[in-house]
Amino acid sequence: AKHNGRNQWCIFDQSVRGKLICRNHLKAILADALDNDRFQIALQPFCKFETGAHSGFEVLVRLDDEGSPVAPDLFIPLAEELGFISRIGRVVMQKAMAARQAMVQAGLRPGKFAINVSAPELREPCFALEVQELLAQHDIPPTELVIEITETALIGRSTQTVASTLQQLHESGVGLALDDFGTGFSSLSHLRDFHVDKIKIDKSFVHDLEEDASDRALVDGLISLARRLGIEVVAEGVETTAQRDYLRSFGCDYLQGFIHSRPLTVKAADGQGCDDLSS
Ligand code: C2E
Ligand code: CA
Ligand code: CA
Ligand code: CA
């Protein structure tokens, strides 16, 4: 397989041998990153759709291998499989909360922090307690934290533990967002069975809004449904003005995507003058 840089090689080489080498290499990178504190976070702002007012940041993990970024879509699934994800999640949460606390101490108003949480993390009996402790350590009101989960976390093993964890988080004031909404199987029953505060319309739907009338119907319908259930809607991956205009006409609540801002380094999010980000 042709490759310029090992990450692309990892993605495109479909041979068994390639996959094995790639997995082992990735595994080594992950272990090393954990041991040497090499995970970073990026912060992607999202805003109120109507006013464009800053509303908060989604926290996205970042990892470099010899100067080139390794895509989370590549290493998160492997980290889940290898049992690394809880340690990575803890590092991300710790860094995110420290960054938020620093912003507040600098007189800024960073708004909500939305953190992606994987299924294995939710299955840990102490997860909710650990989150509450971290929030307290960083002086963050629980209502300023949103946990983003995909619906695969809500099905399968240990549903009971997951449900009780989500209930504890809900009772403490932490928000719950269903990520990649619309791409799974039983989305609608989850809206009924869990305290869902937000759904995030997957960027695969947003992407084709201009060309695809059925995607428009679907997204329009999802947003109406969410509104009637009192659930807020975030559109992710919004890149063009046409996409934005459709979503606005459907009554979407929050906007996230390159059209608003790319994910920022913590420094940039800081230096961007987040007093701009108040209100
Ligand atoms: P996600 O949670 O759906 O996050 C949105 C992804 O879309 C991010 O990719 C973000 O950089 C990207 N994005 C944002 N705006 C746009 C846009 O306008 N256009 C396009 N094309 N993309 C946009 P990223 O950072 O590569 O993360 C990929 C996935 O990896 C995330 O998807 C999430 O499922 C997972 N992930 C990222 N960080 C974490 C983490 O800290 N913990 C866990 N468990 N998963 C994470
Ligand atoms: Ca997310
Ligand atoms: Ca998504
Ligand atoms: Ca995703």
mmCIF file with all atom_site columns, N, CA, C and O in Angstrom, residues 8-40:
data_model
loop_
_atom_site.group_PDB
_atom_site.id
_atom_site.type_symbol
_atom_site.label_atom_id
_atom_site.label_alt_id
_atom_site.label_comp_id
_atom_site.label_asym_id
_atom_site.label_entity_id
_atom_site.label_seq_id
_atom_site.pdbx_PDB_ins_code
_atom_site.Cartn_x
_atom_site.Cartn_y
_atom_site.Cartn_z
_atom_site.occupancy
_atom_site.B_iso_or_equiv
_atom_site.pdbx_formal_charge
_atom_site.auth_seq_id
_atom_site.auth_comp_id
_atom_site.auth_asym_id
_atom_site.auth_atom_id
_atom_site.pdbx_PDB_model_num
ATOM 1   N N  . GLN A 1 8  ? -2.343 7.637  7.465  1.00 0.00 ? 8  GLN A N  1
ATOM 2   C CA . GLN A 1 8  ? -3.124 7.338  6.276  1.00 0.00 ? 8  GLN A CA 1
ATOM 3   C C  . GLN A 1 8  ? -2.963 5.875  5.893  1.00 0.00 ? 8  GLN A C  1
ATOM 4   O O  . GLN A 1 8  ? -3.904 5.225  5.511  1.00 0.00 ? 8  GLN A O  1
ATOM 5   N N  . TRP A 1 9  ? -1.758 5.415  6.047  1.00 0.00 ? 9  TRP A N  1
ATOM 6   C CA . TRP A 1 9  ? -1.483 4.010  5.765  1.00 0.00 ? 9  TRP A CA 1
ATOM 7   C C  . TRP A 1 9  ? -2.382 3.138  6.643  1.00 0.00 ? 9  TRP A C  1
ATOM 8   O O  . TRP A 1 9  ? -2.983 2.192  6.188  1.00 0.00 ? 9  TRP A O  1
ATOM 9   N N  . CYS A 1 10 ? -2.487 3.525  7.894  1.00 0.00 ? 10 CYS A N  1
ATOM 10  C CA . CYS A 1 10 ? -3.346 2.784  8.816  1.00 0.00 ? 10 CYS A CA 1
ATOM 11  C C  . CYS A 1 10 ? -4.780 2.748  8.310  1.00 0.00 ? 10 CYS A C  1
ATOM 12  O O  . CYS A 1 10 ? -5.440 1.732  8.390  1.00 0.00 ? 10 CYS A O  1
ATOM 13  N N  . ILE A 1 11 ? -5.247 3.852  7.822  1.00 0.00 ? 11 ILE A N  1
ATOM 14  C CA . ILE A 1 11 ? -6.645 3.925  7.435  1.00 0.00 ? 11 ILE A CA 1
ATOM 15  C C  . ILE A 1 11 ? -6.903 3.132  6.163  1.00 0.00 ? 11 ILE A C  1
ATOM 16  O O  . ILE A 1 11 ? -7.884 2.422  6.053  1.00 0.00 ? 11 ILE A O  1
ATOM 17  N N  . PHE A 1 12 ? -5.986 3.266  5.202  1.00 0.00 ? 12 PHE A N  1
ATOM 18  C CA . PHE A 1 12 ? -6.310 2.747  3.885  1.00 0.00 ? 12 PHE A CA 1
ATOM 19  C C  . PHE A 1 12 ? -5.853 1.314  3.627  1.00 0.00 ? 12 PHE A C  1
ATOM 20  O O  . PHE A 1 12 ? -6.402 0.641  2.784  1.00 0.00 ? 12 PHE A O  1
ATOM 21  N N  . ASP A 1 13 ? -4.848 0.870  4.347  1.00 0.00 ? 13 ASP A N  1
ATOM 22  C CA . ASP A 1 13 ? -4.374 -0.472 4.064  1.00 0.00 ? 13 ASP A CA 1
ATOM 23  C C  . ASP A 1 13 ? -5.333 -1.504 4.647  1.00 0.00 ? 13 ASP A C  1
ATOM 24  O O  . ASP A 1 13 ? -5.530 -1.604 5.843  1.00 0.00 ? 13 ASP A O  1
ATOM 25  N N  . GLN A 1 14 ? -5.938 -2.263 3.772  1.00 0.00 ? 14 GLN A N  1
ATOM 26  C CA . GLN A 1 14 ? -6.960 -3.207 4.221  1.00 0.00 ? 14 GLN A CA 1
ATOM 27  C C  . GLN A 1 14 ? -6.424 -4.625 4.432  1.00 0.00 ? 14 GLN A C  1
ATOM 28  O O  . GLN A 1 14 ? -7.162 -5.506 4.839  1.00 0.00 ? 14 GLN A O  1
ATOM 29  N N  . SER A 1 15 ? -5.138 -4.846 4.128  1.00 0.00 ? 15 SER A N  1
ATOM 30  C CA . SER A 1 15 ? -4.616 -6.211 4.266  1.00 0.00 ? 15 SER A CA 1
ATOM 31  C C  . SER A 1 15 ? -4.544 -6.594 5.741  1.00 0.00 ? 15 SER A C  1
ATOM 32  O O  . SER A 1 15 ? -4.392 -5.758 6.619  1.00 0.00 ? 15 SER A O  1
ATOM 33  N N  . VAL A 1 16 ? -4.667 -7.876 5.993  1.00 0.00 ? 16 VAL A N  1
ATOM 34  C CA . VAL A 1 16 ? -4.654 -8.366 7.377  1.00 0.00 ? 16 VAL A CA 1
ATOM 35  C C  . VAL A 1 16 ? -3.355 -7.973 8.066  1.00 0.00 ? 16 VAL A C  1
ATOM 36  O O  . VAL A 1 16 ? -3.338 -7.494 9.190  1.00 0.00 ? 16 VAL A O  1
ATOM 37  N N  . ARG A 1 17 ? -2.267 -8.168 7.342  1.00 0.00 ? 17 ARG A N  1
ATOM 38  C CA . ARG A 1 17 ? -0.975 -7.854 7.928  1.00 0.00 ? 17 ARG A CA 1
ATOM 39  C C  . ARG A 1 17 ? -0.900 -6.370 8.277  1.00 0.00 ? 17 ARG A C  1
ATOM 40  O O  . ARG A 1 17 ? -0.472 -5.979 9.353  1.00 0.00 ? 17 ARG A O  1
ATOM 41  N N  . GLY A 1 18 ? -1.361 -5.553 7.353  1.00 0.00 ? 18 GLY A N  1
ATOM 42  C CA . GLY A 1 18 ? -1.364 -4.108 7.582  1.00 0.00 ? 18 GLY A CA 1
ATOM 43  C C  . GLY A 1 18 ? -2.155 -3.756 8.822  1.00 0.00 ? 18 GLY A C  1
ATOM 44  O O  . GLY A 1 18 ? -1.704 -2.998 9.667  1.00 0.00 ? 18 GLY A O  1
ATOM 45  N N  . LYS A 1 19 ? -3.301 -4.366 8.960  1.00 0.00 ? 19 LYS A N  1
ATOM 46  C CA . LYS A 1 19 ? -4.157 -4.072 10.108 1.00 0.00 ? 19 LYS A CA 1
ATOM 47  C C  . LYS A 1 19 ? -3.468 -4.447 11.412 1.00 0.00 ? 19 LYS A C  1
ATOM 48  O O  . LYS A 1 19 ? -3.524 -3.735 12.383 1.00 0.00 ? 19 LYS A O  1
ATOM 49  N N  . LEU A 1 20 ? -2.825 -5.628 11.384 1.00 0.00 ? 20 LEU A N  1
ATOM 50  C CA . LEU A 1 20 ? -2.171 -6.089 12.603 1.00 0.00 ? 20 LEU A CA 1
ATOM 51  C C  . LEU A 1 20 ? -1.041 -5.162 13.013 1.00 0.00 ? 20 LEU A C  1
ATOM 52  O O  . LEU A 1 20 ? -0.951 -4.751 14.158 1.00 0.00 ? 20 LEU A O  1
ATOM 53  N N  . ILE A 1 21 ? -0.210 -4.824 12.043 1.00 0.00 ? 21 ILE A N  1
ATOM 54  C CA . ILE A 1 21 ? 0.894  -3.925 12.350 1.00 0.00 ? 21 ILE A CA 1
ATOM 55  C C  . ILE A 1 21 ? 0.341  -2.597 12.846 1.00 0.00 ? 21 ILE A C  1
ATOM 56  O O  . ILE A 1 21 ? 0.788  -2.035 13.826 1.00 0.00 ? 21 ILE A O  1
ATOM 57  N N  . CYS A 1 22 ? -0.689 -2.176 12.151 1.00 0.00 ? 22 CYS A N  1
ATOM 58  C CA . CYS A 1 22 ? -1.275 -0.902 12.496 1.00 0.00 ? 22 CYS A CA 1
ATOM 59  C C  . CYS A 1 22 ? -1.827 -0.934 13.914 1.00 0.00 ? 22 CYS A C  1
ATOM 60  O O  . CYS A 1 22 ? -1.597 -0.036 14.710 1.00 0.00 ? 22 CYS A O  1
ATOM 61  N N  . ARG A 1 23 ? -2.568 -1.995 14.225 1.00 0.00 ? 23 ARG A N  1
ATOM 62  C CA . ARG A 1 23 ? -3.143 -2.111 15.572 1.00 0.00 ? 23 ARG A CA 1
ATOM 63  C C  . ARG A 1 23 ? -2.060 -2.093 16.641 1.00 0.00 ? 23 ARG A C  1
ATOM 64  O O  . ARG A 1 23 ? -2.169 -1.401 17.634 1.00 0.00 ? 23 ARG A O  1
ATOM 65  N N  . ASN A 1 24 ? -1.020 -2.880 16.390 1.00 0.00 ? 24 ASN A N  1
ATOM 66  C CA . ASN A 1 24 ? 0.047  -2.944 17.385 1.00 0.00 ? 24 ASN A CA 1
ATOM 67  C C  . ASN A 1 24 ? 0.758  -1.612 17.530 1.00 0.00 ? 24 ASN A C  1
ATOM 68  O O  . ASN A 1 24 ? 1.116  -1.208 18.631 1.00 0.00 ? 24 ASN A O  1
ATOM 69  N N  . HIS A 1 25 ? 0.946  -0.976 16.379 1.00 0.00 ? 25 HIS A N  1
ATOM 70  C CA . HIS A 1 25 ? 1.599  0.328  16.422 1.00 0.00 ? 25 HIS A CA 1
ATOM 71  C C  . HIS A 1 25 ? 0.729  1.325  17.189 1.00 0.00 ? 25 HIS A C  1
ATOM 72  O O  . HIS A 1 25 ? 1.197  2.031  18.074 1.00 0.00 ? 25 HIS A O  1
ATOM 73  N N  . LEU A 1 26 ? -0.559 1.332  16.845 1.00 0.00 ? 26 LEU A N  1
ATOM 74  C CA . LEU A 1 26 ? -1.495 2.243  17.515 1.00 0.00 ? 26 LEU A CA 1
ATOM 75  C C  . LEU A 1 26 ? -1.558 1.955  19.008 1.00 0.00 ? 26 LEU A C  1
ATOM 76  O O  . LEU A 1 26 ? -1.591 2.867  19.840 1.00 0.00 ? 26 LEU A O  1
ATOM 77  N N  . LYS A 1 27 ? -1.590 0.682  19.320 1.00 0.00 ? 27 LYS A N  1
ATOM 78  C CA . LYS A 1 27 ? -1.640 0.270  20.714 1.00 0.00 ? 27 LYS A CA 1
ATOM 79  C C  . LYS A 1 27 ? -0.434 0.831  21.478 1.00 0.00 ? 27 LYS A C  1
ATOM 80  O O  . LYS A 1 27 ? -0.567 1.371  22.582 1.00 0.00 ? 27 LYS A O  1
ATOM 81  N N  . ALA A 1 28 ? 0.736  0.725  20.856 1.00 0.00 ? 28 ALA A N  1
ATOM 82  C CA . ALA A 1 28 ? 1.951  1.247  21.484 1.00 0.00 ? 28 ALA A CA 1
ATOM 83  C C  . ALA A 1 28 ? 1.864  2.769  21.644 1.00 0.00 ? 28 ALA A C  1
ATOM 84  O O  . ALA A 1 28 ? 2.268  3.320  22.675 1.00 0.00 ? 28 ALA A O  1
ATOM 85  N N  . ILE A 1 29 ? 1.324  3.422  20.624 1.00 0.00 ? 29 ILE A N  1
ATOM 86  C CA . ILE A 1 29 ? 1.188  4.883  20.699 1.00 0.00 ? 29 ILE A CA 1
ATOM 87  C C  . ILE A 1 29 ? 0.265  5.277  21.857 1.00 0.00 ? 29 ILE A C  1
ATOM 88  O O  . ILE A 1 29 ? 0.551  6.208  22.615 1.00 0.00 ? 29 ILE A O  1
ATOM 89  N N  . LEU A 1 30 ? -0.830 4.543  21.985 1.00 0.00 ? 30 LEU A N  1
ATOM 90  C CA . LEU A 1 30 ? -1.795 4.863  23.041 1.00 0.00 ? 30 LEU A CA 1
ATOM 91  C C  . LEU A 1 30 ? -1.188 4.650  24.423 1.00 0.00 ? 30 LEU A C  1
ATOM 92  O O  . LEU A 1 30 ? -1.328 5.491  25.318 1.00 0.00 ? 30 LEU A O  1
ATOM 93  N N  . ALA A 1 31 ? -0.512 3.507  24.590 1.00 0.00 ? 31 ALA A N  1
ATOM 94  C CA . ALA A 1 31 ? 0.090  3.212  25.887 1.00 0.00 ? 31 ALA A CA 1
ATOM 95  C C  . ALA A 1 31 ? 1.129  4.269  26.240 1.00 0.00 ? 31 ALA A C  1
ATOM 96  O O  . ALA A 1 31 ? 1.172  4.777  27.370 1.00 0.00 ? 31 ALA A O  1
ATOM 97  N N  . ASP A 1 32 ? 1.909  4.633  25.237 1.00 0.00 ? 32 ASP A N  1
ATOM 98  C CA . ASP A 1 32 ? 2.944  5.642  25.455 1.00 0.00 ? 32 ASP A CA 1
ATOM 99  C C  . ASP A 1 32 ? 2.328  7.004  25.791 1.00 0.00 ? 32 ASP A C  1
ATOM 100 O O  . ASP A 1 32 ? 2.816  7.729  26.655 1.00 0.00 ? 32 ASP A O  1
ATOM 101 N N  . ALA A 1 33 ? 1.238  7.318  25.096 1.00 0.00 ? 33 ALA A N  1
ATOM 102 C CA . ALA A 1 33 ? 0.591  8.620  25.330 1.00 0.00 ? 33 ALA A CA 1
ATOM 103 C C  . ALA A 1 33 ? 0.014  8.695  26.739 1.00 0.00 ? 33 ALA A C  1
ATOM 104 O O  . ALA A 1 33 ? 0.059  9.744  27.387 1.00 0.00 ? 33 ALA A O  1
ATOM 105 N N  . LEU A 1 34 ? -0.495 7.562  27.214 1.00 0.00 ? 34 LEU A N  1
ATOM 106 C CA . LEU A 1 34 ? -1.014 7.543  28.585 1.00 0.00 ? 34 LEU A CA 1
ATOM 107 C C  . LEU A 1 34 ? 0.118  7.681  29.595 1.00 0.00 ? 34 LEU A C  1
ATOM 108 O O  . LEU A 1 34 ? 0.020  8.450  30.553 1.00 0.00 ? 34 LEU A O  1
ATOM 109 N N  . ASP A 1 35 ? 1.191  6.935  29.357 1.00 0.00 ? 35 ASP A N  1
ATOM 110 C CA . ASP A 1 35 ? 2.309  6.966  30.305 1.00 0.00 ? 35 ASP A CA 1
ATOM 111 C C  . ASP A 1 35 ? 2.989  8.327  30.352 1.00 0.00 ? 35 ASP A C  1
ATOM 112 O O  . ASP A 1 35 ? 3.499  8.728  31.393 1.00 0.00 ? 35 ASP A O  1
ATOM 113 N N  . ASN A 1 36 ? 3.010  8.996  29.209 1.00 0.00 ? 36 ASN A N  1
ATOM 114 C CA . ASN A 1 36 ? 3.783  10.237 29.139 1.00 0.00 ? 36 ASN A CA 1
ATOM 115 C C  . ASN A 1 36 ? 2.920  11.488 28.998 1.00 0.00 ? 36 ASN A C  1
ATOM 116 O O  . ASN A 1 36 ? 3.398  12.530 28.569 1.00 0.00 ? 36 ASN A O  1
ATOM 117 N N  . ASP A 1 37 ? 1.676  11.356 29.341 1.00 0.00 ? 37 ASP A N  1
ATOM 118 C CA . ASP A 1 37 ? 0.763  12.504 29.346 1.00 0.00 ? 37 ASP A CA 1
ATOM 119 C C  . ASP A 1 37 ? 0.773  13.243 28.010 1.00 0.00 ? 37 ASP A C  1
ATOM 120 O O  . ASP A 1 37 ? 0.958  14.453 27.947 1.00 0.00 ? 37 ASP A O  1
ATOM 121 N N  . ARG A 1 38 ? 0.573  12.492 26.939 1.00 0.00 ? 38 ARG A N  1
ATOM 122 C CA . ARG A 1 38 ? 0.651  13.097 25.618 1.00 0.00 ? 38 ARG A CA 1
ATOM 123 C C  . ARG A 1 38 ? -0.695 13.426 24.996 1.00 0.00 ? 38 ARG A C  1
ATOM 124 O O  . ARG A 1 38 ? -0.759 13.932 23.882 1.00 0.00 ? 38 ARG A O  1
ATOM 125 N N  . PHE A 1 39 ? -1.797 13.050 25.644 1.00 0.00 ? 39 PHE A N  1
ATOM 126 C CA . PHE A 1 39 ? -3.095 13.430 25.095 1.00 0.00 ? 39 PHE A CA 1
ATOM 127 C C  . PHE A 1 39 ? -3.335 14.923 25.334 1.00 0.00 ? 39 PHE A C  1
ATOM 128 O O  . PHE A 1 39 ? -2.974 15.455 26.380 1.00 0.00 ? 39 PHE A O  1
ATOM 129 N N  . GLN A 1 40 ? -3.918 15.545 24.333 1.00 0.00 ? 40 GLN A N  1
ATOM 130 C CA . GLN A 1 40 ? -4.278 16.959 24.454 1.00 0.00 ? 40 GLN A CA 1
ATOM 131 C C  . GLN A 1 40 ? -5.778 17.078 24.237 1.00 0.00 ? 40 GLN A C  1
ATOM 132 O O  . GLN A 1 40 ? -6.419 16.132 23.783 1.00 0.00 ? 40 GLN A O  1
#
